[in-house]
Coordinates of C-alpha atoms and ligand atoms in Angstrom, one line a residue:
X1 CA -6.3 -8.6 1.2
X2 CA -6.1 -11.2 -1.8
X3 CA -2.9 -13.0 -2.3
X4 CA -3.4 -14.4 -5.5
X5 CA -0.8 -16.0 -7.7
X6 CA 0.3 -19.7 -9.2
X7 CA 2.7 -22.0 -9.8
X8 CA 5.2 -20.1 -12.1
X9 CA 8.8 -21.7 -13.3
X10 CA 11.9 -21.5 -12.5
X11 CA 14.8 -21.3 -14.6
X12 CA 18.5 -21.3 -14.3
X13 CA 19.0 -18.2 -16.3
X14 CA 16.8 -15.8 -14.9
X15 CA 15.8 -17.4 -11.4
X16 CA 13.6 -15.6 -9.1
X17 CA 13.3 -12.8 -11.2
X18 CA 12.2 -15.1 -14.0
X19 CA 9.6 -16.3 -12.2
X20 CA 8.6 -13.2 -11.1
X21 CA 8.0 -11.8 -14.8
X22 CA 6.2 -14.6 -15.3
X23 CA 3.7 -14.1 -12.1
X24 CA 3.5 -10.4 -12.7
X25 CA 2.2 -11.5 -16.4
X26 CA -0.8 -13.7 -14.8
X27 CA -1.4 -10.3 -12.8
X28 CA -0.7 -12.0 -9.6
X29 CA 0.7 -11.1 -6.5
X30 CA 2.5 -14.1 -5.2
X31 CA 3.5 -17.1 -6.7
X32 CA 5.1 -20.3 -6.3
X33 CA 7.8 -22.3 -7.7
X34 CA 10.2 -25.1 -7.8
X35 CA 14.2 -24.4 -7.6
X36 CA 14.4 -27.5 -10.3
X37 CA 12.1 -30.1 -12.0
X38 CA 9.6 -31.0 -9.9
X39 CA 10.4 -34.8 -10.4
X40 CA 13.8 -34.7 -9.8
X41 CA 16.2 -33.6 -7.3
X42 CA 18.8 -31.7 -10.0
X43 CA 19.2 -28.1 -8.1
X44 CA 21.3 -25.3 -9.8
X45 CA 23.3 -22.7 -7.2
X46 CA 20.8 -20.0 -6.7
X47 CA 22.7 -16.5 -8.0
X48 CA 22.4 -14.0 -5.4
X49 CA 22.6 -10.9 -7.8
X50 CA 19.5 -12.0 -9.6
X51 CA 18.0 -12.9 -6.2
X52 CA 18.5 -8.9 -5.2
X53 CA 17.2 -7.7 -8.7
X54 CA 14.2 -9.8 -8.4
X55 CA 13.7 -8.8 -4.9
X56 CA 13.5 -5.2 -5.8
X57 CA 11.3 -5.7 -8.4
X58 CA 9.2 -7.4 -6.4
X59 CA 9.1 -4.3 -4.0
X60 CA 8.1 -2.0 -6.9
X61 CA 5.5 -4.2 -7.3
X62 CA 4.3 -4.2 -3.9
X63 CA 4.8 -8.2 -4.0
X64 CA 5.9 -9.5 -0.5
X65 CA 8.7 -12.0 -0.4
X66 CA 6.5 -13.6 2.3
X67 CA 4.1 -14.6 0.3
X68 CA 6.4 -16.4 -2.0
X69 CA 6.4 -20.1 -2.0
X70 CA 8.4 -22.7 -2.4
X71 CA 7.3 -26.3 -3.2
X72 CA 9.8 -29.1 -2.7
X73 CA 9.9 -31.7 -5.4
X74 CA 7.7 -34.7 -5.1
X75 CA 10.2 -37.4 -5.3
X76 CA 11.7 -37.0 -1.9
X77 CA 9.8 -39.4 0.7
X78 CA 10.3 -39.0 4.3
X79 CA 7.7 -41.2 5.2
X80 CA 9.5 -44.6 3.5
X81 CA 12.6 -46.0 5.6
X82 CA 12.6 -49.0 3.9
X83 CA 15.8 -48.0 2.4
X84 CA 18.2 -46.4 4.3
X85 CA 20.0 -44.7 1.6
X86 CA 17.2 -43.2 -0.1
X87 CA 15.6 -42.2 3.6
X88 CA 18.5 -40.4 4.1
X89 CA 19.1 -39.0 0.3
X90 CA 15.6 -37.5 1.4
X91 CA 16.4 -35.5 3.9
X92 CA 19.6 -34.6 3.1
X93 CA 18.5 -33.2 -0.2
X94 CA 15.5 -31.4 1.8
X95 CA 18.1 -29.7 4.2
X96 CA 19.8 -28.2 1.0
X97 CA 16.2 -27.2 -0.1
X98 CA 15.5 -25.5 2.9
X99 CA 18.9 -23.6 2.6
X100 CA 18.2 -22.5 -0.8
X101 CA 15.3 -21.2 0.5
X102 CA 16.7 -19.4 3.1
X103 CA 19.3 -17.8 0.8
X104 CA 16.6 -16.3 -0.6
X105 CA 14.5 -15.4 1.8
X106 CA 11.7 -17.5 1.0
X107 CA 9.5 -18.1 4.3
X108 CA 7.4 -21.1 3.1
X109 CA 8.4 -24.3 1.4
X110 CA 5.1 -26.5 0.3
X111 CA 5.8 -30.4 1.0
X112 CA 4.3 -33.8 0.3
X113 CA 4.2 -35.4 3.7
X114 CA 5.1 -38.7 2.0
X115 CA 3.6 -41.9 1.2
X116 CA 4.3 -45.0 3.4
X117 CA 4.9 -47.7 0.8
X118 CA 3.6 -50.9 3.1
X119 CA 5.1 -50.0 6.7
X120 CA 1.6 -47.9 7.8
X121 CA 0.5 -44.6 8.7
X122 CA 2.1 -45.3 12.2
X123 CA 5.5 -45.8 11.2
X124 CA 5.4 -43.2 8.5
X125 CA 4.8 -40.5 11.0
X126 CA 7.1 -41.2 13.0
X127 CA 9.8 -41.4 10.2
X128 CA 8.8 -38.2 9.2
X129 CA 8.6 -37.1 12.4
X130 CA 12.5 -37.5 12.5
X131 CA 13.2 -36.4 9.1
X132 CA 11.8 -33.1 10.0
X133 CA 13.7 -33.0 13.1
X134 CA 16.5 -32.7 11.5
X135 CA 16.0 -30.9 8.6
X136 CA 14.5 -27.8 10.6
X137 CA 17.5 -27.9 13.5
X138 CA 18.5 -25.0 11.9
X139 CA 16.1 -23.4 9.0
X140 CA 14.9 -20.0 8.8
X141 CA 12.0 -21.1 5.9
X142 CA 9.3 -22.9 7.5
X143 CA 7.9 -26.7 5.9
X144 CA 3.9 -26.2 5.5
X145 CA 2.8 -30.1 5.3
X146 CA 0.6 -30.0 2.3
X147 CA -2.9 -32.1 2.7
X148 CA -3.5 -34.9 0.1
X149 CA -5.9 -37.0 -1.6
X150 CA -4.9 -40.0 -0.3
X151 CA -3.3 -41.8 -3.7
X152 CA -1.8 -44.7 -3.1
X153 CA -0.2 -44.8 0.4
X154 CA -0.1 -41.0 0.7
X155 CA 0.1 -40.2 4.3
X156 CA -1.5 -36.5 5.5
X157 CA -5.5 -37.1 3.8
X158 CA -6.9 -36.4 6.9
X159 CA -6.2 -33.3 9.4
X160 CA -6.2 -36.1 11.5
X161 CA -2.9 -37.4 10.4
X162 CA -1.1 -34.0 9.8
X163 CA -1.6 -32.6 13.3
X164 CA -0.1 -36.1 14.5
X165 CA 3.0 -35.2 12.6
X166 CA 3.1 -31.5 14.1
X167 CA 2.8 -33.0 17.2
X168 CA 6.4 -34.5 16.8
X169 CA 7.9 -31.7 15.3
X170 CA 10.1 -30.3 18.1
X171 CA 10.3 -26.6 16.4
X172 CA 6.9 -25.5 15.9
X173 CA 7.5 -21.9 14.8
X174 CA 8.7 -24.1 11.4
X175 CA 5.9 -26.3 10.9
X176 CA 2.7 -24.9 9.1
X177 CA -0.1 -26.7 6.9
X178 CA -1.1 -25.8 3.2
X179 CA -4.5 -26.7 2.4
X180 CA -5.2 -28.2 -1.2
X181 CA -9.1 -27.9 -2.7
X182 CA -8.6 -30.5 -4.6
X183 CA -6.9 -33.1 -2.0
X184 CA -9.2 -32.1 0.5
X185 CA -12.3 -33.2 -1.7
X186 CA -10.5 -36.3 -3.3
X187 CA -9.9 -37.0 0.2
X188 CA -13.5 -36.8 1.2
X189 CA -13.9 -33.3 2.8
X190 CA -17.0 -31.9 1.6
X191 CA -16.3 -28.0 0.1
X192 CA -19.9 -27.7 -1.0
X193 CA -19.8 -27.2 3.6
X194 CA -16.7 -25.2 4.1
X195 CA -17.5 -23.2 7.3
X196 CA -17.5 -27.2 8.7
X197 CA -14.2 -27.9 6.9
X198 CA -12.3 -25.2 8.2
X199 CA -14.0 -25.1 12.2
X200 CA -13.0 -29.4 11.7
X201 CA -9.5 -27.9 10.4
X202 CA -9.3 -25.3 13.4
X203 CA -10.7 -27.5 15.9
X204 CA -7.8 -30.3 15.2
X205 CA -5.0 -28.7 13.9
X206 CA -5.1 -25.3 14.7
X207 CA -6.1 -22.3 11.9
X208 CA -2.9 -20.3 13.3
X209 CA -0.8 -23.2 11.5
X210 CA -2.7 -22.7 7.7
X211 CA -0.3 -20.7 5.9
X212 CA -1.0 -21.3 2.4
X213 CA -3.6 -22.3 0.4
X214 CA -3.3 -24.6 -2.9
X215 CA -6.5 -23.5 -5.3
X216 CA -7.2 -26.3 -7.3
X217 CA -10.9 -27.9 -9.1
X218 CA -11.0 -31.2 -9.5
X219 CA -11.6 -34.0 -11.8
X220 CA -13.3 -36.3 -9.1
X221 CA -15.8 -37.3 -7.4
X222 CA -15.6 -36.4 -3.6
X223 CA -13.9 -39.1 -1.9
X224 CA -12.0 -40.7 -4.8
X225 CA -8.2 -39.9 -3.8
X226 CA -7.3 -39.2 -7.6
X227 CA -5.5 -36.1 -7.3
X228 CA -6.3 -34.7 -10.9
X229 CA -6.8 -31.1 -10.9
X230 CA -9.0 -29.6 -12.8
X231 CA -9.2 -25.3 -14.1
X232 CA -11.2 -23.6 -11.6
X233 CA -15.1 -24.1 -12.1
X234 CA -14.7 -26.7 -14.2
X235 CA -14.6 -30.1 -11.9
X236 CA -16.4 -31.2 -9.0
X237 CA -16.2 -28.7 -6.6
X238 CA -17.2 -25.9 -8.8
X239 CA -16.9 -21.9 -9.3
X240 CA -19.2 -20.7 -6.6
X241 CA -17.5 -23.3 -3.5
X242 CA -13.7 -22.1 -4.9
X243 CA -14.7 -18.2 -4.5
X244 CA -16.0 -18.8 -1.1
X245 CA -12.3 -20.4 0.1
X246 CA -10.3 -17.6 -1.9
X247 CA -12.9 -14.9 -0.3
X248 CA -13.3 -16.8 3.0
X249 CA -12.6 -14.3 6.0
X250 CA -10.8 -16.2 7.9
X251 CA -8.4 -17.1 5.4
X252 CA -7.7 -13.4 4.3
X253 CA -4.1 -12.5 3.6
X254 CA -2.9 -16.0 3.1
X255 CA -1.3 -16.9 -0.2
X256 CA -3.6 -18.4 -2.7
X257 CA -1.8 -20.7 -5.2
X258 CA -3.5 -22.4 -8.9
X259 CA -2.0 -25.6 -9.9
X260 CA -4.0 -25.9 -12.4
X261 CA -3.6 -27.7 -16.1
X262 CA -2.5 -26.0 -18.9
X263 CA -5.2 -25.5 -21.8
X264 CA -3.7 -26.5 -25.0
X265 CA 0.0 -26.3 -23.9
X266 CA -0.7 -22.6 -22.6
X267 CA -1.3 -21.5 -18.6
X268 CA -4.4 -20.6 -17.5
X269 CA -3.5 -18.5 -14.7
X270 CA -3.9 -14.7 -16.1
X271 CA -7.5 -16.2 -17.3
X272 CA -8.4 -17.4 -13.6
X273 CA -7.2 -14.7 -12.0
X274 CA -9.1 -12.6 -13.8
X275 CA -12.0 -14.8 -12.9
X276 CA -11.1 -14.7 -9.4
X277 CA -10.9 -11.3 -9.0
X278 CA -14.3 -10.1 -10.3
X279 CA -15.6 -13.4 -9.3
X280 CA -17.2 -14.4 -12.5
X281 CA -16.7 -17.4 -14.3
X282 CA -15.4 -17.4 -17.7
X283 CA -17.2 -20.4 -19.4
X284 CA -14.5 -19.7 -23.0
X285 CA -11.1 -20.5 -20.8
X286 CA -11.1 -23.9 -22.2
X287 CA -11.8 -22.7 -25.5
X288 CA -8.7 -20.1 -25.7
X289 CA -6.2 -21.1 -27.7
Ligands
LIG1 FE1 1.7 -30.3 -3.9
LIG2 FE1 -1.1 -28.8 -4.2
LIG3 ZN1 -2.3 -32.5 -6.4

């Protein structure tokens, strides 16, 4: 079955079921949000009697709380101990995160693995190693390690380097991966040969740990570790090479996520999805206004 939905917001008012109106609007059936601002670690008290309203809705809607993601902000670092404050601001934050989560039954949270700042890939495993360690002692939501483009010092551009940080995870009924398009081929995977992509991804990591998918075009080149997505079939990777991940068998039934940019200050999504779902590409989507 399709799980198809995007990133959606999150207010303080209306909450889950806020974000919910929003996704059903796109026509989706799962979606993905932030419990703040993505680029800072401000987090209101999640209200547990919007929580059950939203949860019923959902039900009428035949939307499964499973599929629902979390993504945890991109400020947090687990990978940088540098300073021991903010190392441990980090996890303590993402322990709260995690509880949020739980309180509402969210199974998934999305992170960044982090970016190492100087100290090496080495290092930055193992700090993250630990941080995880201790955030997961006792979380019912699961951390997916999101794959990036390599930017900067970003650790987890190659499957290489994710499964190394699985590897340390002590729990790993709480670790899982999600996939990003547009990392993947910023990081130098070639989607144009995704039957390779995904035996390479099965062969080192493990497909039983993919849990999410992040559907994203991009700006980029293969190989360019930008990380500027793009609306689907209109970067690099193309219409064609995005359908055959959403449609992939092997990949069936796991949440499908857009992050992709707005079109003159409006979301794309109930335009893609649409695309998506009788797989033809709209060539007016950057014209709508
Ligand atoms: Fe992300
Ligand atoms: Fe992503
Ligand atoms: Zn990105």
């Amino acid at each position: 079955m399709l799980i198809i939905g995007s990133h959606v917001s999150f207010n303080k008012e209306n909450q889950l079921l806020g974000s919910l109106d929003e996704a059903l609007s796109y026509g989706a059936n799962t979606f993905m949000f932030y419990t703040g601002a993505p680029q800072n670690t401000k987090r209101y008290e999640i209200d547990d009697n919007i929580t059950k309203k939203a949860l019923l809705k959902m039900k009428e809607n035949n939307i499964e709380i499973n599929n629902i993601i979390v993504h945890a902000p991109y400020i947090v670092n687990l990978a940088n101990n540098k300073e021991e404050e903010k190392y441990n601001f980090s996890i303590n934050f993402l322990k709260q995160e995690v509880k949020r989560c739980d309180s509402i039954g969210i199974k998934y949270m999305v992170l960044h693995p982090g970016s190492h700042v100087g100290l090496g890939v080495d290092i930055a495993i193992k700090n993250i190693v630990n941080g995880l360690n201790i955030i997961l002692k006792d979380s019912e939501t699961m951390i997916l390690l999101e794959t990036m483009a390599g930017k900067g010092t970003e650790v987890g551009s190659s499957f290489q380097e994710i499964k190394s940080i699985i590897d340390g995870v002590e729990n790993k009924e709480k670790i899982g991966v999600c996939l990003d398009t547009c990392h993947i081929n910023d990081a130098g995977y070639d989607l144009n040969k995704f039957d390779d992509v995904i035996n390479e991804f099965d062969k080192i990591i493990g497909l039983n740990y993919l849990k999410c998918i992040h559907v994203n075009d991009s700006k980029n080149e293969r190989g360019s570790h930008k990380d500027r997505h793009e609306n689907i079939g209109y970067g690099t990777i193309g219409f064609n090479n995005l359908l055959n991940v959403i449609y992939h068998e092997q990949l069936d039934g796991i949440p499908k996520i857009l992050e992709t940019p707005y079109i003159n200050d409006k979301a794309p999504y109930k335009e893609e999805i649409e695309m998506i779902k009788i797989r033809k590409f709209n060539d007016n989507l950057k014209k709508m206004n």
